[in-house]
mmCIF file of C-alpha atoms in Angstrom:
data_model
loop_
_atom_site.group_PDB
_atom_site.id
_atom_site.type_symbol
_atom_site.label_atom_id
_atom_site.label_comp_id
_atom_site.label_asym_id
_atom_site.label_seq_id
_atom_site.Cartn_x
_atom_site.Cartn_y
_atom_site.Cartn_z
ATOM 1 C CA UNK U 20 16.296 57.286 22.352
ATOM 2 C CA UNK U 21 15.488 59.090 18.982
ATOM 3 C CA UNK U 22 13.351 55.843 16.705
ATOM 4 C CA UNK U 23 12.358 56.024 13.250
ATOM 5 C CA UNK U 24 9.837 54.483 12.375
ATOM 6 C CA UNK U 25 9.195 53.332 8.257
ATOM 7 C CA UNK U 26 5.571 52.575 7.700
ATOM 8 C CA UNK U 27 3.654 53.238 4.411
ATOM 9 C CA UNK U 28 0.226 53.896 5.468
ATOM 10 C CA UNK U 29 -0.050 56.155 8.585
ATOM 11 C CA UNK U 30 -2.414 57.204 10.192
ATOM 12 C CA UNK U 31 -3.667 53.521 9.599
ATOM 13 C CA UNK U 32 -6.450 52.878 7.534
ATOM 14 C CA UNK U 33 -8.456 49.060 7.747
ATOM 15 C CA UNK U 34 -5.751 47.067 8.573
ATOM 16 C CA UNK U 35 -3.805 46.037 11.480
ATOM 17 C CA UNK U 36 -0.364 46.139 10.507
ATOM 18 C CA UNK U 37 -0.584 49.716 9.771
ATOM 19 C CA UNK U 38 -2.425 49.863 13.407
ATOM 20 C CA UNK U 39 0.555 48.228 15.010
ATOM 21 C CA UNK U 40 2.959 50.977 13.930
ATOM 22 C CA UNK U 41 0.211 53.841 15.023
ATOM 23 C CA UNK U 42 0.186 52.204 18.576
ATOM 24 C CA UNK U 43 3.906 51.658 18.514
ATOM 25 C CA UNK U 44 4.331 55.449 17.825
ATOM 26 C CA UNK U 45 2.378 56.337 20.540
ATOM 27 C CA UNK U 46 3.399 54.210 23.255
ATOM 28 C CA UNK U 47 6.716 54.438 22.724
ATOM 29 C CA UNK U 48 6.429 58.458 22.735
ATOM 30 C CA UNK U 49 4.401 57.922 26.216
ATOM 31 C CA UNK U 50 8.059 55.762 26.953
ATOM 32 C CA UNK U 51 10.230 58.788 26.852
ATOM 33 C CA UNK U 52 11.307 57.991 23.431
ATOM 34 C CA UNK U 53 12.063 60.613 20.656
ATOM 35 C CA UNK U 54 9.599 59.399 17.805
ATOM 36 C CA UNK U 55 9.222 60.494 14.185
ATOM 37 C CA UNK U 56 7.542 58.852 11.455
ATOM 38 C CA UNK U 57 8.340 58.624 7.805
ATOM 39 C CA UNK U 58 5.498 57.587 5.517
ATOM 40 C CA UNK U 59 3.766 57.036 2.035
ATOM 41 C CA UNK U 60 -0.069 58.182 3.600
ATOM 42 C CA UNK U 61 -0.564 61.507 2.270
ATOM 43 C CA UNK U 62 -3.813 61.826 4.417
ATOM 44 C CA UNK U 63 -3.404 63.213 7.783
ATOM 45 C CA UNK U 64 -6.876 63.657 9.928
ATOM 46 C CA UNK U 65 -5.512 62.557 13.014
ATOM 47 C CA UNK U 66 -3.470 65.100 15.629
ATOM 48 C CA UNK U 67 0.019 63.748 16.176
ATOM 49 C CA UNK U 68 2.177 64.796 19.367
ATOM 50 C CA UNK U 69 5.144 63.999 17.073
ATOM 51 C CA UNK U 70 6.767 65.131 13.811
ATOM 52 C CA UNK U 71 5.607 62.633 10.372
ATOM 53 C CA UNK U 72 6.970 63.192 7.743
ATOM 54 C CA UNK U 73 5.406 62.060 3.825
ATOM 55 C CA UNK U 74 7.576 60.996 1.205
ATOM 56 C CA UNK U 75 6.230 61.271 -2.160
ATOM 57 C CA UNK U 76 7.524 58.223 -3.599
ATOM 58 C CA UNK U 77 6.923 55.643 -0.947
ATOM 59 C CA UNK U 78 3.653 54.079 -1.676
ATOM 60 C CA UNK U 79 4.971 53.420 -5.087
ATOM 61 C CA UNK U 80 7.985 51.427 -4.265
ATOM 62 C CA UNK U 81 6.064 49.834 -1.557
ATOM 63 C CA UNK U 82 3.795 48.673 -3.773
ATOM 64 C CA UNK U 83 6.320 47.182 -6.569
ATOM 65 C CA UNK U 84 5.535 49.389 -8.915
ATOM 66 C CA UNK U 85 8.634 51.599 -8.884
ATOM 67 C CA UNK U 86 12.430 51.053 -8.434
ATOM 68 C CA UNK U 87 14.545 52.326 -5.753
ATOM 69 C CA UNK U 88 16.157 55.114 -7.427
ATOM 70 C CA UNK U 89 13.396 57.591 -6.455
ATOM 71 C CA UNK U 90 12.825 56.636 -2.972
ATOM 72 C CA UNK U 91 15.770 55.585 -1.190
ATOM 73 C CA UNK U 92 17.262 59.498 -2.271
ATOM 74 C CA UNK U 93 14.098 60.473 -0.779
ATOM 75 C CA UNK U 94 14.221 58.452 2.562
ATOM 76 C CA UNK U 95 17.663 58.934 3.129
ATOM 77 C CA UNK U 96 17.850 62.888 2.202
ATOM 78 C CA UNK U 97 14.493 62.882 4.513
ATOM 79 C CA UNK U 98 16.207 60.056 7.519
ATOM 80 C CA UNK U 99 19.634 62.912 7.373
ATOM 81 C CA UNK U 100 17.701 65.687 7.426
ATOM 82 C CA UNK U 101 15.667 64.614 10.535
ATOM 83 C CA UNK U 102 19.110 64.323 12.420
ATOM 84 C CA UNK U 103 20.310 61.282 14.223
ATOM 85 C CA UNK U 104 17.876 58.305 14.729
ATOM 86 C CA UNK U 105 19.354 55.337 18.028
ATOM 87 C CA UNK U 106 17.276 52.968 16.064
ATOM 88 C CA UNK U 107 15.357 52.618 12.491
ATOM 89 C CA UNK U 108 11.671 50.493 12.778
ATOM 90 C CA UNK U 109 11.094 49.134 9.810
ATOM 91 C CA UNK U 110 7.407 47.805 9.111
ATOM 92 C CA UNK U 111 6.818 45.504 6.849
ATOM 93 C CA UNK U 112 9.945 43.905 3.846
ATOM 94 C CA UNK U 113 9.342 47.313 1.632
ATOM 95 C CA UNK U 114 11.203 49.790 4.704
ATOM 96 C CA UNK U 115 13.787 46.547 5.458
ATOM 97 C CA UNK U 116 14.327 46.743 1.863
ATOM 98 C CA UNK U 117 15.383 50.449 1.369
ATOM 99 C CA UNK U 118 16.979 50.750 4.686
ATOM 100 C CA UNK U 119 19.543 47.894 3.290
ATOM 101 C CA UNK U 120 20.995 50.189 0.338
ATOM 102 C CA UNK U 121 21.908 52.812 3.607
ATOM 103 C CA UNK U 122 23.826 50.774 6.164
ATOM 104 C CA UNK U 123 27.221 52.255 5.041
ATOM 105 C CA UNK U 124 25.134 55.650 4.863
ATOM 106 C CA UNK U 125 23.407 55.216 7.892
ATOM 107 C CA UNK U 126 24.824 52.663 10.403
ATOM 108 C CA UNK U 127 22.067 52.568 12.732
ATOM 109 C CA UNK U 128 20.628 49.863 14.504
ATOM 110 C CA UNK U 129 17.740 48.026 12.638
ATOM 111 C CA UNK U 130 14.121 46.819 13.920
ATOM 112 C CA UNK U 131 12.220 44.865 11.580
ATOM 113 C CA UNK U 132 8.541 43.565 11.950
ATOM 114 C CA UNK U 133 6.324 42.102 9.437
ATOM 115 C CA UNK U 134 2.266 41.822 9.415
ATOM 116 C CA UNK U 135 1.939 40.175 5.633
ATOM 117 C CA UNK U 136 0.098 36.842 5.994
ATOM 118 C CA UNK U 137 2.390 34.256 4.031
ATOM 119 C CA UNK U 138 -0.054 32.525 1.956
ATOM 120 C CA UNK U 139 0.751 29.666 0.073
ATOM 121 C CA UNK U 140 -2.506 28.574 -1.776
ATOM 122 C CA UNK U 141 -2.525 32.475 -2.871
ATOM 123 C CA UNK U 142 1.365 32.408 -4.160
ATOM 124 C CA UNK U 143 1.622 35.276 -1.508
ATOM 125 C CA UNK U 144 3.948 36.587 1.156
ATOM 126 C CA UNK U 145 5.001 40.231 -0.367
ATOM 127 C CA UNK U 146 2.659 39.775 -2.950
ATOM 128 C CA UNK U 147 4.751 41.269 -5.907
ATOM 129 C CA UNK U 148 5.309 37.978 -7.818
ATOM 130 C CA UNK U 149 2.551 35.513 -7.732
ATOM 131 C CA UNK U 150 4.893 32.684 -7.161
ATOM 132 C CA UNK U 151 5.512 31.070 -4.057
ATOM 133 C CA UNK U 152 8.884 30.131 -4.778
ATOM 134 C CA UNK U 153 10.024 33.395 -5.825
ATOM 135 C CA UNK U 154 8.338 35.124 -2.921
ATOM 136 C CA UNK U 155 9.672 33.085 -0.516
ATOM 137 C CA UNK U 156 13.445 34.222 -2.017
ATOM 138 C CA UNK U 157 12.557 37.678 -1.918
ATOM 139 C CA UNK U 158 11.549 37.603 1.318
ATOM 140 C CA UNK U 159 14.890 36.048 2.407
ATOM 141 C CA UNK U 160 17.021 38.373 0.205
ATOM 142 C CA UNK U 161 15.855 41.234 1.979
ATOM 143 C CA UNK U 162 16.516 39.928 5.376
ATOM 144 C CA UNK U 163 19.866 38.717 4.121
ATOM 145 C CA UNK U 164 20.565 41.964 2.553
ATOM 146 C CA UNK U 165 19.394 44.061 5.674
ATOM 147 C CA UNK U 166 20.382 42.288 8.486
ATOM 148 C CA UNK U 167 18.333 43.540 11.279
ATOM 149 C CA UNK U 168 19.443 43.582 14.835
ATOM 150 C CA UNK U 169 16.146 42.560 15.849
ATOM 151 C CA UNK U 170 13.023 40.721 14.233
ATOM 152 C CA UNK U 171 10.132 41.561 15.835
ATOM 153 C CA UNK U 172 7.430 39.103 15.819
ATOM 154 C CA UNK U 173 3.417 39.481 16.474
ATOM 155 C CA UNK U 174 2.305 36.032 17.348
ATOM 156 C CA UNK U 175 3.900 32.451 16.947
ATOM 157 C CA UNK U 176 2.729 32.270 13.476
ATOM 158 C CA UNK U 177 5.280 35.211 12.308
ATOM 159 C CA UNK U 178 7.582 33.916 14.131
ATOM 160 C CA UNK U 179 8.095 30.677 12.463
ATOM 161 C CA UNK U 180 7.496 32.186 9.201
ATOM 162 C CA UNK U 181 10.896 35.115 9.988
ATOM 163 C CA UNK U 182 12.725 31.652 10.719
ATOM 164 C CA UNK U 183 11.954 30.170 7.523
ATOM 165 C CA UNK U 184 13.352 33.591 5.883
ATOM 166 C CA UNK U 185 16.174 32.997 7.405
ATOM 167 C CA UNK U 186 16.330 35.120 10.646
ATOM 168 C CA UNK U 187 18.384 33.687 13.356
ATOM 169 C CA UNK U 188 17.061 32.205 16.361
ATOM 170 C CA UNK U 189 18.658 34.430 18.540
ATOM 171 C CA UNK U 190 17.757 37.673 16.665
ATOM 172 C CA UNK U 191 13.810 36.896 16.778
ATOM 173 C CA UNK U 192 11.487 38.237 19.483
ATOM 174 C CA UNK U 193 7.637 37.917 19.799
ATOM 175 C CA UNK U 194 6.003 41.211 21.112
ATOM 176 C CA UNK U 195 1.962 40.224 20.355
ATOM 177 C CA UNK U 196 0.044 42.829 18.707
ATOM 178 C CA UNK U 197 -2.071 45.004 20.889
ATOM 179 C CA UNK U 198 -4.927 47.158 21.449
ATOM 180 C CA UNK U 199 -4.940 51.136 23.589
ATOM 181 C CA UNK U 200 -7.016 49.217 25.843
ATOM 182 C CA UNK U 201 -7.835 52.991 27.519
ATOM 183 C CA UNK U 202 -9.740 53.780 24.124
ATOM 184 C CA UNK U 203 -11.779 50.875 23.868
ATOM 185 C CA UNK U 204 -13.343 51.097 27.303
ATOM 186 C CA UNK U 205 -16.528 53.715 26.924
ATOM 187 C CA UNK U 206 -19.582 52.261 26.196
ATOM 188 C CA UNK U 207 -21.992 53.611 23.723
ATOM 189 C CA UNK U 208 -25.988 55.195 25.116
ATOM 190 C CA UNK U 209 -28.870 53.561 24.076
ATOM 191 C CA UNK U 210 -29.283 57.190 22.384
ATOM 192 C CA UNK U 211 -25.982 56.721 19.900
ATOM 193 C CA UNK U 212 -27.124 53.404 19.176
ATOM 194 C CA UNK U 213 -30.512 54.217 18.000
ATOM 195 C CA UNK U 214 -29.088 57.135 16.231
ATOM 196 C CA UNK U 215 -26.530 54.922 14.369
ATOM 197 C CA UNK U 216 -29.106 52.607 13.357
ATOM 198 C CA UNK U 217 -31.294 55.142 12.326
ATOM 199 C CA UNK U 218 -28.579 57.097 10.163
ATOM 200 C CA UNK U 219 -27.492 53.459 8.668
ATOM 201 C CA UNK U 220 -31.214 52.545 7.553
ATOM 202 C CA UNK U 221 -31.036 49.471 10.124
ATOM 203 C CA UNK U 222 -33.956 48.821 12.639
ATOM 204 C CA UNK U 223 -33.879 49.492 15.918
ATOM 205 C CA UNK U 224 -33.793 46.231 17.158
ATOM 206 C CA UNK U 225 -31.656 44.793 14.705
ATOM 207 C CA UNK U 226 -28.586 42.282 15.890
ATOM 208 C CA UNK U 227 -25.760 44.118 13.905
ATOM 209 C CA UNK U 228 -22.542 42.258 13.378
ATOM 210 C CA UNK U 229 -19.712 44.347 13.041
ATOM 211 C CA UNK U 230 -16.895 43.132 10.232
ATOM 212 C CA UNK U 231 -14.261 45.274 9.840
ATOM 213 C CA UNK U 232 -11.851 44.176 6.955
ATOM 214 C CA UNK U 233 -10.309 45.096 3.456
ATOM 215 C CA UNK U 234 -12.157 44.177 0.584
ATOM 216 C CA UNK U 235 -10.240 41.525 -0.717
ATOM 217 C CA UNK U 236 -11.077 37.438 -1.498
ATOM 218 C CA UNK U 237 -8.794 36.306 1.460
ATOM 219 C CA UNK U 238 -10.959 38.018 3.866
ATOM 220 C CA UNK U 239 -14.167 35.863 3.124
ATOM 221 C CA UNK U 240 -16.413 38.772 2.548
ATOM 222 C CA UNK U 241 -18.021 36.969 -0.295
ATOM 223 C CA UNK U 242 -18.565 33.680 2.330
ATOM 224 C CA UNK U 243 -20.065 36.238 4.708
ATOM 225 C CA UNK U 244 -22.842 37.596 2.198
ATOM 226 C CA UNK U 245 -23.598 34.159 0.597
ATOM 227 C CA UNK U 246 -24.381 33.094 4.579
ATOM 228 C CA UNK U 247 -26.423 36.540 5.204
ATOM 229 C CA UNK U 248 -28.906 34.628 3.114
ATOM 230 C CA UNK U 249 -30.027 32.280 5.835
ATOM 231 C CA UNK U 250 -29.052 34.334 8.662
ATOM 232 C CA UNK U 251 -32.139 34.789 11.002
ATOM 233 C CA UNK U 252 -34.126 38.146 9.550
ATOM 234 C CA UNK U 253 -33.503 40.191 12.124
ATOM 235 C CA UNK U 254 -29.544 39.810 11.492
ATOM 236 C CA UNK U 255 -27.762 42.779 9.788
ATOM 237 C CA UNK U 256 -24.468 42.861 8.555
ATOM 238 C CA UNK U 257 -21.988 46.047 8.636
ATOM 239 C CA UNK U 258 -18.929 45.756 6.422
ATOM 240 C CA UNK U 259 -16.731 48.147 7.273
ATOM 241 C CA UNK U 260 -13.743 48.868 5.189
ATOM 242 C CA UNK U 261 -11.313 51.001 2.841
ATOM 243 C CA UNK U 262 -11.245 51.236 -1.425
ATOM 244 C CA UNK U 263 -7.745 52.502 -0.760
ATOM 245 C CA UNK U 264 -6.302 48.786 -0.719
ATOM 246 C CA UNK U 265 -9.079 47.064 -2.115
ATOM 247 C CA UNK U 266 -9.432 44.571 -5.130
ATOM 248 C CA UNK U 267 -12.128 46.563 -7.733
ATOM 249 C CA UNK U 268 -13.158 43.321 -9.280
ATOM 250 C CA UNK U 269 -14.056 41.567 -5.988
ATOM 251 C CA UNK U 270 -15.675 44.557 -4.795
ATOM 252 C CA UNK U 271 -17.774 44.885 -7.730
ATOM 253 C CA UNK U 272 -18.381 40.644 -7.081
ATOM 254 C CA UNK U 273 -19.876 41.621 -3.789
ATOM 255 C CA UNK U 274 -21.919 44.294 -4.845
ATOM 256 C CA UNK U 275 -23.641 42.538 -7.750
ATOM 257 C CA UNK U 276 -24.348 39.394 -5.480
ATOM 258 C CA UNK U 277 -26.337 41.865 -2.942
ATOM 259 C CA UNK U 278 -28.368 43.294 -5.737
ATOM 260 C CA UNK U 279 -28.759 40.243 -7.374
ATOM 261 C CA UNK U 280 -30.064 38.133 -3.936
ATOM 262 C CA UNK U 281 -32.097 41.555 -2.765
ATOM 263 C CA UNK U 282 -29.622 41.950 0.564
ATOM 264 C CA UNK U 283 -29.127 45.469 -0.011
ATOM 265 C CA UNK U 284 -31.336 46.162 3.513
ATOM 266 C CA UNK U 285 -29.446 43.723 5.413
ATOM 267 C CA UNK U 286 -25.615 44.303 4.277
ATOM 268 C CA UNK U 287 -24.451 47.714 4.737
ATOM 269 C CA UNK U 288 -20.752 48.178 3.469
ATOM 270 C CA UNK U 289 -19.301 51.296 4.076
ATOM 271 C CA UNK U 290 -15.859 52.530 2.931
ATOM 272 C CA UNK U 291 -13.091 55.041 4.455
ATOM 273 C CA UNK U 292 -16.099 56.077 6.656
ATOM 274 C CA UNK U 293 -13.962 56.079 10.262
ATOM 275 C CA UNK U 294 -10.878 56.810 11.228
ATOM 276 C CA UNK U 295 -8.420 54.811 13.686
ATOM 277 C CA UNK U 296 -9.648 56.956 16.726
ATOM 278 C CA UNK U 297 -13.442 56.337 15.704
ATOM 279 C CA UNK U 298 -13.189 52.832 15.669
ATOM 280 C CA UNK U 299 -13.491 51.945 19.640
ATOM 281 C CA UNK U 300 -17.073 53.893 19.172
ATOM 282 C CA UNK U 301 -17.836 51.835 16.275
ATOM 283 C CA UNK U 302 -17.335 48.274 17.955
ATOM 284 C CA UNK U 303 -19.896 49.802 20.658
ATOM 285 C CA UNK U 304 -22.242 50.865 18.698
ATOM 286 C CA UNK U 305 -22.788 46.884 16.906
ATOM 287 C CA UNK U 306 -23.826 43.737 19.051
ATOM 288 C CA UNK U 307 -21.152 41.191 17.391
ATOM 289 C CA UNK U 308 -17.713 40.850 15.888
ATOM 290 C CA UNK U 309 -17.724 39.054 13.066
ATOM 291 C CA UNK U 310 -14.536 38.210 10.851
ATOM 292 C CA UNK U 311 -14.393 35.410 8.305
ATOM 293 C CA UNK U 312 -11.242 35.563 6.666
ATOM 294 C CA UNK U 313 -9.410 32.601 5.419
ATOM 295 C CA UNK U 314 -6.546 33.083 7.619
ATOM 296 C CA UNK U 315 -4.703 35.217 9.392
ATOM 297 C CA UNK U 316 -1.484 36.011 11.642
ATOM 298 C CA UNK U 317 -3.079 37.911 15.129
ATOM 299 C CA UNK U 318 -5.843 39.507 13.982
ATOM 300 C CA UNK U 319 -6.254 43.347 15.808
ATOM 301 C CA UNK U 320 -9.673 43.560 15.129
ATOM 302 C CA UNK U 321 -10.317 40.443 17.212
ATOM 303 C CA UNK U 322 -8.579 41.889 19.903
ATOM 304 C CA UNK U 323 -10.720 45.169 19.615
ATOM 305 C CA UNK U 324 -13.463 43.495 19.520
ATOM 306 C CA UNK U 325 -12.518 41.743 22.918
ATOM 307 C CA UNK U 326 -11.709 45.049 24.403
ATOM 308 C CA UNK U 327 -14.880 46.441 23.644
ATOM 309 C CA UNK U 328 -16.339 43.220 25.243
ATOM 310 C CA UNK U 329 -18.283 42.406 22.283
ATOM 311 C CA UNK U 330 -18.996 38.612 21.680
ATOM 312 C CA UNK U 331 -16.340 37.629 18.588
ATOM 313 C CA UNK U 332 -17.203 34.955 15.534
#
C-alpha cells in the first residue's frame, strides 16, 4: 500500500506524539508499505529510507495562526504531485482538518490519531481557544467534517476522549504507543558514563535522574526543581528538552528559581541537544527516569525508560 502520513514536526523533537508518527513511518516501511511523509519540520538531521516532503506553510496553520487558504493548496498540490496514496495518516486534528476540505479532491481512505492531552482545568484539547467548551466543539467539528475510516487510539484514555468527539464505536481502535525496542537495548561503558558526567559538570558518582519533557507548566518542571531542594546532595537532575515548543515565560520561571535557590550545580537543563536516534544512549547514560507532569495520555518516555531498564518515577 502507498500511506501518507500528515505530521507537523518530523523528525520528532521532545515529544511523543511526533515520536509515534517517526516509528509509524518506519515500521510500516519495514511492513512492505510505500511510505512518504508530508511535514511542517524544516530540520532534517536524521537519514530517511523514504521520501519527506516540507511544506512551507504547515506549522503555521497547525499552530492556529494562519487560515487554510495557504496550506491546503500546498498539501494538496504536494499529496497530487506525490501520485496516488491507499490511505492518508493524519496525526493529530490540524492534518484531519485540512484533509476534510479534499475528500471530493482526494477520496482516499482516512486514518486519524490524536496525542493532545484533553485538559480541562487548562481549557485545553487543541489548544487554540482557551475555552473548554469551544474546544471541545472544535474538536468534534473536525471529526464530523472529516470523517475518518479509522480512529486510531494510543491508550484507553484517547479512546474515551475520540468517543466524546463523537467518533463511532465501531470506527475506534486502540494501537498503544510504542518504543523500537531494538534501539533501546545497548548499554552504556562505565567509560561514556564518566565522560558524560564529566562533559555535563556532574560528579562521578552522582545519581542522575533523567527528565525528558517540553518546557511547559503541565509538565511539572517547576514541582521538580522546587523538590531538588531537599533531594539527598548527591541527587542531580537532567532536564532534557526543546525551546522549539516551549512557553518563554515559564522557562524564564525556571531559570530564575535555580539562580535564585543556588541549584545551578544540581539541575542541568539542556535544550535541542539530542536527536530522536540519540535518545536510547541518553536514558543509559542516567540512573533514573523521572517525569512529573500533571497528566498525561501514554507517556513514550516512560516506556523508553522501561526499555532501557532504567527504574521510572
Amino acid at each position: 500500500m502507498r500511506i501518507a502520513i500528515l505530521n507537523h514536526g518530523f523528525p520528532p523533537d521532545v515529544g511523543g506524539g511526533e515520536t509515534q508518527a517517526y516509528i509509524t513511518a518506519i515500521v510500516l516501511q519495514k511492513r512492505g508499505h510505500d511510505v512518504h511523509v508530508f511535514t511542517g519540520m524544516g530540520e532534517n538531521q536524521l537519514d530517511f529510507s523514504f521520501p519527506v516532503t516540507y511544506l512551507k506553510n504547515y506549522k503555521a496553520f497547525e499552530k492556529g495562526e494562519q487560515g487554510p487558504k495557504y496550506f491546503v493548496k500546498e498539501l494538496k498540490d504536494a499529496l497530487v504531485g506525490a501520485g496516488t496514496f491507499d490511505v492518508l495518516y493524519c496525526s493529530n486534528f490540524s492534518a484531519l482538518l485540512a484533509t476534510s476540505y479534499m475528500r471530493d479532491i482526494i477520496p482516499t481512505k482516512t486514518i486519524f490519531t490524536f496525542h493532545c492531552v484533553p485538559a480541562k482545568e487548562q481549557q485545553k484539547i487543541i489548544g487554540y481557544f482557551n475555552d473548554w467548551a469551544l474546544e471541545k466543539s472544535y474538536a468534534r467539528h473536525v471529526i464530523e467534517a472529516a470523517k475518518p475510516h479509522i480512529t486510531v487510539c494510543p491508550s484507553e484514555f484517547f479512546y474515551k476522549w475520540a468517543k466524546e468527539f463523537g467518533v463511532p464505536e465501531k470506527k475506534l481502535k486502540i494501537i498503544y504507543n510504542s518504543v523500537l525496542l531494538d534501539s533501546f537495548t545497548p548499554n552504556a561503558t562505565s567509560g561514556e558514563r564518566a565522560a558524560f558526567r564529566k562533559e555535563n559538570g556532574l560528579p562521578q558518582d552522582a545519581k542522575v535522574f533523567l527528565t525528558p519533557a517540553r518546557m511547559l507548566p503541565k509538565k511539572g518542571i517547576y514541582e521538580l526543581v522546587q523538590a531538588a531542594r531537599s533531594a539527598p546532595r548527591d541527587t542531580y537532575f537532567y532536564i532534557v528538552s526543546s525551546q522549539k515548543n516551549a512557553n518563554p515565560e515559564f522557562m524564564d520561571l525556571i531559570a530564575c528559581f535555580i539562580k535564585e535557590h543556588n541549584l545551578q550545580e544540581r539541575i542541568k537543563i539542556v535544550y535541542d541537544a539530542y536527536s530522536v536516534s540519540e535518545m536510547p544512549k541518553l536514558y543509559q547514560l542516567c540512573d533514573v527516569m523521572l517525569l512529573p507532569s500533571h497528566y498525561e495520555g501514554l507517556p513514550v518516555s516512560i516506556l523508553e525508560a522501561m526499555a532501557s531498564k532504567k527504574p521510572v518515577i
